[in-house]
Coordinates of C-alpha atoms and ligand atoms in Angstrom, one line a residue:
M1340 CA 77.0 10.0 61.5
R1341 CA 80.7 8.4 62.3
D1342 CA 83.8 11.0 60.6
I1343 CA 85.7 7.9 59.4
L1344 CA 88.8 9.3 59.0
S1345 CA 89.9 10.2 61.5
M1346 CA 88.8 6.2 63.3
T1347 CA 92.3 4.2 64.2
L1348 CA 92.0 0.8 62.9
P1349 CA 91.7 -0.6 66.9
E1350 CA 88.3 1.6 67.0
L1351 CA 87.4 0.6 63.3
R1352 CA 87.3 -3.1 63.8
E1353 CA 85.3 -2.5 66.9
A1354 CA 83.0 -1.0 65.1
M1355 CA 83.0 -3.7 62.2
R1356 CA 82.2 -6.3 65.2
E1357 CA 79.0 -3.7 65.6
L1358 CA 77.8 -4.2 63.0
D1359 CA 78.2 -8.4 62.3
E1360 CA 81.2 -7.8 60.2
P1361 CA 84.3 -9.4 60.0
S1362 CA 87.4 -7.6 61.9
Y1363 CA 89.6 -8.0 59.3
R1364 CA 87.2 -6.2 57.1
A1365 CA 88.9 -3.1 59.2
G1366 CA 92.2 -3.4 58.2
Q1367 CA 91.1 -2.7 54.3
I1368 CA 89.0 0.3 55.1
Y1369 CA 91.8 2.0 57.1
R1370 CA 94.0 0.9 53.6
W1371 CA 91.4 2.6 51.7
L1372 CA 91.3 5.6 53.8
H1373 CA 94.5 6.3 54.4
S1374 CA 96.9 4.4 52.2
K1375 CA 94.7 5.2 48.5
R1376 CA 93.6 8.3 50.2
S1377 CA 89.8 6.9 48.6
T1378 CA 87.1 9.7 48.6
S1379 CA 83.9 7.7 49.4
F1380 CA 83.1 4.5 49.6
A1381 CA 82.7 3.4 46.0
Q1382 CA 86.1 2.9 45.3
M1383 CA 86.3 0.6 47.9
L1384 CA 86.5 -2.0 45.8
D1385 CA 86.8 -5.7 47.3
L1386 CA 83.9 -4.5 50.0
P1387 CA 81.2 -6.3 49.1
Q1388 CA 78.1 -4.0 47.9
S1389 CA 76.2 -4.3 51.2
L1390 CA 78.6 -3.3 53.1
R1391 CA 79.5 -0.3 51.2
T1392 CA 75.8 1.2 51.2
K1393 CA 75.9 0.3 55.8
L1394 CA 77.9 2.0 55.7
S1395 CA 77.7 5.0 53.6
V1396 CA 74.7 5.2 56.5
E1397 CA 76.2 4.8 59.0
F1398 CA 80.0 7.1 58.7
C1399 CA 81.1 9.8 56.7
I1400 CA 84.5 10.3 55.0
K1401 CA 85.1 14.6 55.3
S1402 CA 85.9 16.1 52.3
L1403 CA 87.2 20.3 51.9
F1404 CA 86.3 22.7 49.0
L1405 CA 89.7 24.5 47.5
A1406 CA 87.7 27.6 48.1
R1407 CA 91.0 29.9 46.5
R1408 CA 95.1 29.0 45.7
L1409 CA 97.9 31.8 45.7
A1410 CA 101.0 30.9 45.0
S1411 CA 103.9 33.7 45.8
S1412 CA 105.4 34.6 42.9
L1413 CA 108.7 35.0 44.4
D1414 CA 109.3 31.7 44.9
D1415 CA 107.3 27.9 45.7
T1416 CA 104.9 28.5 48.0
V1417 CA 101.8 28.1 47.9
K1418 CA 98.9 28.7 50.3
Y1419 CA 95.4 28.0 50.5
L1420 CA 92.0 28.7 51.7
Y1421 CA 90.0 25.5 52.8
R1422 CA 86.2 24.9 53.0
L1423 CA 85.5 22.4 56.1
P1424 CA 82.0 20.8 55.2
D1425 CA 80.1 23.4 57.4
G1426 CA 81.0 26.7 55.4
Q1427 CA 84.0 27.7 57.7
H1428 CA 87.8 27.9 56.6
V1429 CA 91.0 27.4 57.5
E1430 CA 94.0 28.4 55.1
S1431 CA 97.9 25.9 55.1
V1432 CA 100.1 26.8 53.0
L1433 CA 102.8 24.9 50.9
M1434 CA 106.3 25.5 51.4
H1435 CA 110.0 24.4 49.5
Y1436 CA 112.6 23.6 51.3
E1437 CA 116.4 21.3 50.1
H1438 CA 114.8 18.3 51.8
G1439 CA 111.2 18.3 49.6
W1440 CA 107.8 20.2 50.8
R1441 CA 106.2 20.7 54.0
L1442 CA 103.2 21.8 55.1
C1443 CA 101.8 24.3 57.3
I1444 CA 97.7 22.8 59.5
S1445 CA 95.6 24.9 60.8
T1446 CA 94.9 23.2 64.2
Q1447 CA 91.8 25.4 65.1
V1448 CA 89.0 27.2 63.5
G1449 CA 89.3 30.8 64.6
C1450 CA 92.1 31.0 68.1
K1451 CA 90.9 31.6 72.2
M1452 CA 94.7 32.6 72.7
G1453 CA 94.8 36.8 71.8
C1454 CA 97.8 37.6 71.3
R1455 CA 97.9 40.9 69.8
F1456 CA 100.4 40.7 66.4
C1457 CA 98.5 37.1 64.6
A1458 CA 95.6 37.7 62.8
S1459 CA 93.9 34.4 63.4
T1460 CA 92.8 35.7 67.0
I1461 CA 91.3 39.3 65.7
A1462 CA 88.1 37.5 65.1
G1463 CA 87.9 35.0 68.2
Y1464 CA 88.0 31.1 68.2
V1465 CA 84.7 28.9 65.8
R1466 CA 85.9 25.1 67.1
D1467 CA 88.6 23.0 67.1
L1468 CA 89.2 20.9 63.9
T1469 CA 89.0 17.1 63.7
A1470 CA 91.6 15.0 62.6
S1471 CA 90.5 14.0 59.7
E1472 CA 90.5 17.9 58.5
M1473 CA 94.2 18.2 59.7
L1474 CA 94.8 14.8 57.7
L1475 CA 92.6 16.4 54.2
Q1476 CA 94.5 19.6 54.8
I1477 CA 97.4 17.1 53.1
D1478 CA 95.2 15.3 50.8
E1479 CA 94.0 18.2 49.2
T1480 CA 97.1 19.7 48.6
E1481 CA 99.1 16.9 47.8
R1482 CA 96.9 16.3 44.9
D1483 CA 95.9 20.2 44.5
A1484 CA 100.1 20.4 43.8
G1485 CA 101.2 17.1 42.8
V1486 CA 103.8 16.5 44.9
Q1487 CA 104.2 14.6 48.3
I1488 CA 104.4 16.5 51.7
S1489 CA 107.3 15.6 54.3
G1490 CA 107.2 17.4 57.0
I1491 CA 104.8 18.7 58.6
V1492 CA 104.2 21.9 60.8
L1493 CA 101.1 23.2 63.3
M1494 CA 101.1 26.3 62.9
G1495 CA 98.5 27.8 61.2
I1496 CA 95.8 28.3 63.2
G1497 CA 94.8 28.2 65.9
E1498 CA 96.4 26.5 69.4
P1499 CA 97.4 22.8 68.1
L1500 CA 97.5 22.2 72.4
D1501 CA 94.3 23.9 72.7
N1502 CA 92.8 21.1 70.6
F1503 CA 95.4 18.1 72.4
E1504 CA 92.5 15.5 72.1
N1505 CA 92.2 15.6 68.4
V1506 CA 95.8 16.8 68.1
K1507 CA 97.1 13.6 69.6
R1508 CA 94.7 11.6 67.1
F1509 CA 95.5 13.1 64.7
L1510 CA 99.4 12.4 65.3
T1511 CA 98.3 8.3 66.2
L1512 CA 97.5 8.8 62.2
L1513 CA 100.1 10.1 60.9
S1514 CA 102.8 8.3 61.9
D1515 CA 100.5 4.4 62.3
P1516 CA 103.3 1.9 60.2
D1517 CA 100.2 0.7 58.8
G1518 CA 98.1 3.1 57.2
R1519 CA 99.8 6.9 56.4
R1520 CA 103.9 6.1 57.8
M1521 CA 105.3 9.8 58.4
S1522 CA 107.5 9.6 61.4
L1523 CA 107.2 12.6 63.6
R1524 CA 110.7 13.2 63.6
H1525 CA 108.7 14.9 60.6
V1526 CA 107.0 17.3 62.3
T1527 CA 107.0 20.5 63.8
L1528 CA 104.1 21.8 67.0
S1529 CA 103.7 24.8 67.8
T1530 CA 103.0 26.2 70.7
C1531 CA 102.2 29.9 72.6
G1532 CA 103.3 28.2 75.7
L1533 CA 100.6 25.9 77.3
V1534 CA 102.2 24.6 80.6
P1535 CA 100.6 21.6 81.1
R1536 CA 100.3 20.4 77.8
I1537 CA 103.8 21.0 76.9
R1538 CA 104.8 18.4 80.2
E1539 CA 101.6 16.1 78.8
L1540 CA 103.6 15.8 75.3
A1541 CA 106.7 15.5 76.5
D1542 CA 105.7 12.5 78.4
L1543 CA 103.6 11.0 75.3
H1544 CA 107.9 10.9 73.3
T1545 CA 106.3 11.0 70.2
G1546 CA 109.5 12.2 68.6
L1547 CA 108.0 15.7 67.3
T1548 CA 110.3 18.8 67.7
L1549 CA 108.9 21.8 70.0
A1550 CA 108.8 25.0 68.7
V1551 CA 107.8 28.0 71.3
S1552 CA 106.6 31.2 70.5
L1553 CA 108.3 33.2 72.9
H1554 CA 108.0 36.9 71.4
N1555 CA 109.1 39.1 73.5
P1556 CA 111.4 37.9 76.7
T1557 CA 110.1 39.5 79.9
N1558 CA 106.5 39.1 81.9
E1559 CA 105.3 42.9 81.1
G1560 CA 106.8 42.5 78.2
R1561 CA 105.2 39.4 77.5
S1562 CA 101.9 39.4 78.6
A1563 CA 101.3 42.2 76.7
V1564 CA 101.2 41.1 73.1
M1565 CA 99.8 37.4 74.6
P1566 CA 97.3 36.9 77.8
V1567 CA 98.7 33.1 77.8
N1568 CA 102.1 34.7 79.7
R1569 CA 99.5 36.1 82.6
R1570 CA 98.5 32.1 82.9
Y1571 CA 101.6 30.8 82.7
P1572 CA 105.0 33.3 83.3
L1573 CA 107.7 32.2 81.4
E1574 CA 109.4 30.7 84.8
E1575 CA 106.7 27.5 83.7
L1576 CA 107.2 28.3 80.9
M1577 CA 111.4 27.3 79.6
E1578 CA 110.8 24.9 83.6
A1579 CA 108.9 23.6 81.0
C1580 CA 111.0 24.0 78.5
R1581 CA 113.5 22.2 79.9
Y1582 CA 111.2 19.2 81.2
F1583 CA 110.6 18.7 77.5
F1584 CA 114.0 18.9 76.7
E1585 CA 115.4 16.3 79.2
T1586 CA 112.3 14.1 78.7
T1587 CA 113.0 13.7 74.8
G1588 CA 116.0 14.3 74.3
R1589 CA 114.8 16.8 71.3
R1590 CA 115.8 21.0 71.8
V1591 CA 112.8 23.3 71.5
T1592 CA 113.1 25.9 69.4
Y1593 CA 111.6 29.8 69.9
E1594 CA 109.8 31.8 67.0
Y1595 CA 110.2 35.2 68.7
A1596 CA 108.5 38.1 65.9
V1597 CA 110.8 40.4 66.2
M1598 CA 108.2 43.7 66.4
E1599 CA 110.6 47.5 66.2
G1600 CA 111.0 49.6 69.6
E1601 CA 108.4 46.3 71.0
N1602 CA 110.8 43.8 71.6
D1603 CA 114.6 44.9 70.3
S1604 CA 116.5 46.6 72.0
E1605 CA 119.6 46.4 73.2
A1606 CA 118.0 45.2 76.9
D1607 CA 115.6 42.8 74.8
A1608 CA 118.4 40.5 73.8
A1609 CA 120.0 40.6 77.4
A1610 CA 116.6 39.6 78.8
L1611 CA 116.8 37.2 76.1
G1612 CA 120.2 35.8 77.2
R1613 CA 119.5 34.9 81.0
L1614 CA 116.2 33.5 80.2
L1615 CA 118.1 30.8 77.0
R1616 CA 121.0 30.6 79.0
G1617 CA 122.8 27.3 78.8
Q1618 CA 119.5 25.8 76.7
G1619 CA 122.2 25.2 73.7
A1620 CA 118.4 27.0 72.6
H1621 CA 117.8 28.3 69.1
V1622 CA 116.0 31.2 68.3
N1623 CA 113.9 31.8 64.4
L1624 CA 113.5 35.6 64.0
I1625 CA 111.5 36.5 61.4
P1626 CA 110.0 40.3 60.7
V1627 CA 106.7 40.4 61.6
N1628 CA 104.0 39.9 59.3
R1629 CA 102.0 43.4 59.0
I1630 CA 98.2 43.1 59.6
R1631 CA 95.9 45.0 58.9
E1632 CA 94.7 45.8 62.1
R1633 CA 97.4 46.0 63.7
S1634 CA 101.2 48.8 63.9
Y1635 CA 103.1 46.5 64.4
H1636 CA 106.8 46.2 61.4
A1637 CA 109.8 45.1 61.4
T1638 CA 112.1 44.8 59.3
R1639 CA 114.8 42.9 57.5
Q1640 CA 117.3 44.5 58.8
A1641 CA 115.6 45.1 61.7
A1642 CA 115.3 41.8 62.0
V1643 CA 119.7 41.3 60.9
R1644 CA 120.1 43.6 64.0
F1645 CA 118.4 42.0 67.2
M1646 CA 120.2 38.6 65.8
E1647 CA 123.6 40.2 65.8
R1648 CA 122.6 41.8 69.6
L1649 CA 121.9 38.1 70.8
A1650 CA 124.2 36.9 69.4
R1651 CA 127.0 39.1 71.4
H1652 CA 124.2 38.2 74.4
G1653 CA 125.4 34.0 73.5
V1654 CA 122.1 33.2 71.8
H1655 CA 122.2 31.7 68.8
A1656 CA 119.2 33.0 66.5
T1657 CA 118.9 33.0 62.7
V1658 CA 116.7 34.9 60.5
R1659 CA 113.8 32.5 59.3
R1660 CA 113.5 33.2 56.2
T1661 CA 110.3 34.9 55.2
L1662 CA 108.9 33.1 52.2
G1663 CA 105.1 33.8 50.6
S1664 CA 105.3 37.8 51.6
D1665 CA 103.4 39.0 48.4
I1666 CA 100.5 36.3 49.2
E1667 CA 99.8 37.5 53.0
A1668 CA 101.4 34.0 54.1
A1669 CA 100.9 34.9 58.3
C1670 CA 98.5 32.5 59.4
G1671 CA 94.8 33.2 59.5
Q1672 CA 95.2 36.8 57.5
L1673 CA 93.3 35.6 54.3
R1674 CA 90.6 33.4 56.7
H1675 CA 89.9 37.1 58.3
E1676 CA 89.5 38.0 54.7
A1677 CA 87.0 35.1 53.6
D1678 CA 85.2 35.9 56.5
T1679 CA 84.7 39.5 56.5
Q1680 CA 84.6 38.8 52.8
G1681 CA 81.9 36.8 51.7
T1682 CA 84.5 34.4 49.5
Ligands
SAH2610 N1 99.5 29.2 68.3 C1 101.1 28.5 68.2 C2 100.8 28.6 66.2 C3 100.1 29.2 65.4 S1 100.7 30.7 65.1 C4 101.1 29.1 68.8 O1 101.0 30.3 68.8 O2 102.9 29.0 68.4 C5 102.1 30.0 64.0 C6 103.7 31.3 64.8 O3 103.2 32.6 63.8 C7 103.1 32.0 66.1 O4 105.1 31.5 66.6 C8 103.1 33.0 66.4 O5 103.1 34.0 67.0 C9 103.4 33.3 64.6 N2 102.0 34.6 64.3 C10 101.4 35.1 64.9 N3 101.7 36.1 63.9 C11 102.3 36.5 63.5 C12 103.2 37.9 62.5 N4 101.7 38.8 62.6 N5 103.7 37.6 61.9 C13 104.8 37.4 62.4 N6 104.6 35.7 63.5 C14 103.7 35.9 64.3

């Protein structure tokens, strides 16, 4: 059965042709799915019963099951563990910002990238998410929390540029003026640095913000914690980031998880200064979230100290608010737990 929530309007029109149905039915179905967020064909009351039956034979409307919800007692952050139709789990994190609600969503079950400090990668890679499974994280969270989400960050479990076809489809559906109508200016995509895909993304002119997970300013140090750096070293990564900025006019932001004694020395600050010189770049510092299987750690004070060091080397950085630190809001931790304890 075809996953109808992942289909674009032109694809739905084509499907109607194949079913010998008039083309305007596609628009009706698309509106039910993407504007009214219907969860079954039975709700599509302006379609003839015969068509609704035909649809339920040919297509499925996927859904997510809310397996766990953890609300922070320190702030408004809520972390969701969703079970996918095949029993796998992913996480989404809802955060409150000055301008509204933002959802961090997952793009894969597990991850192939192998970053040493990241919980998402510990049990390896299972599969890519479909576009519908990305959209459903938004729909289910809005339904549960009773809020309207105005910003999306692709920073949950998985490497979005390693599931590029489905992520592109998700972005198309999310921003479609005939459907969900979210401006991609309110979307941030975070990558560990798959260079050819960064260039491809730039050429698409989507308007989204690119965040690059840097975490170390030297090839030696970065390769030790992020295997992807051996394939795409810093010189190539920075060149791709420059290309992204020149092509889209959108400044790249950098993520840097401060790990005490690993990447926060004076020499690291100087090297980061050299790497980012002349870019007017912004660096988000986050004290690394401790995960049980690894020894990396940092206090907020360590991150602030590194921020001050960076300032002396001309790098503009801020220490990101650590939202939901009491609910293990760093992505990957909850899914990992569910899989090892059988939630
Ligand atoms: N694969 C993408 C997006 C998912 S990870 C990427 O690498 O950017 C989202 C962000 O969380 C990345 O910047 C990642 O490096 C960071 N991260 C992973 N584990 C972390 C931890 N234990 N503490 C702090 N940040 C972490």
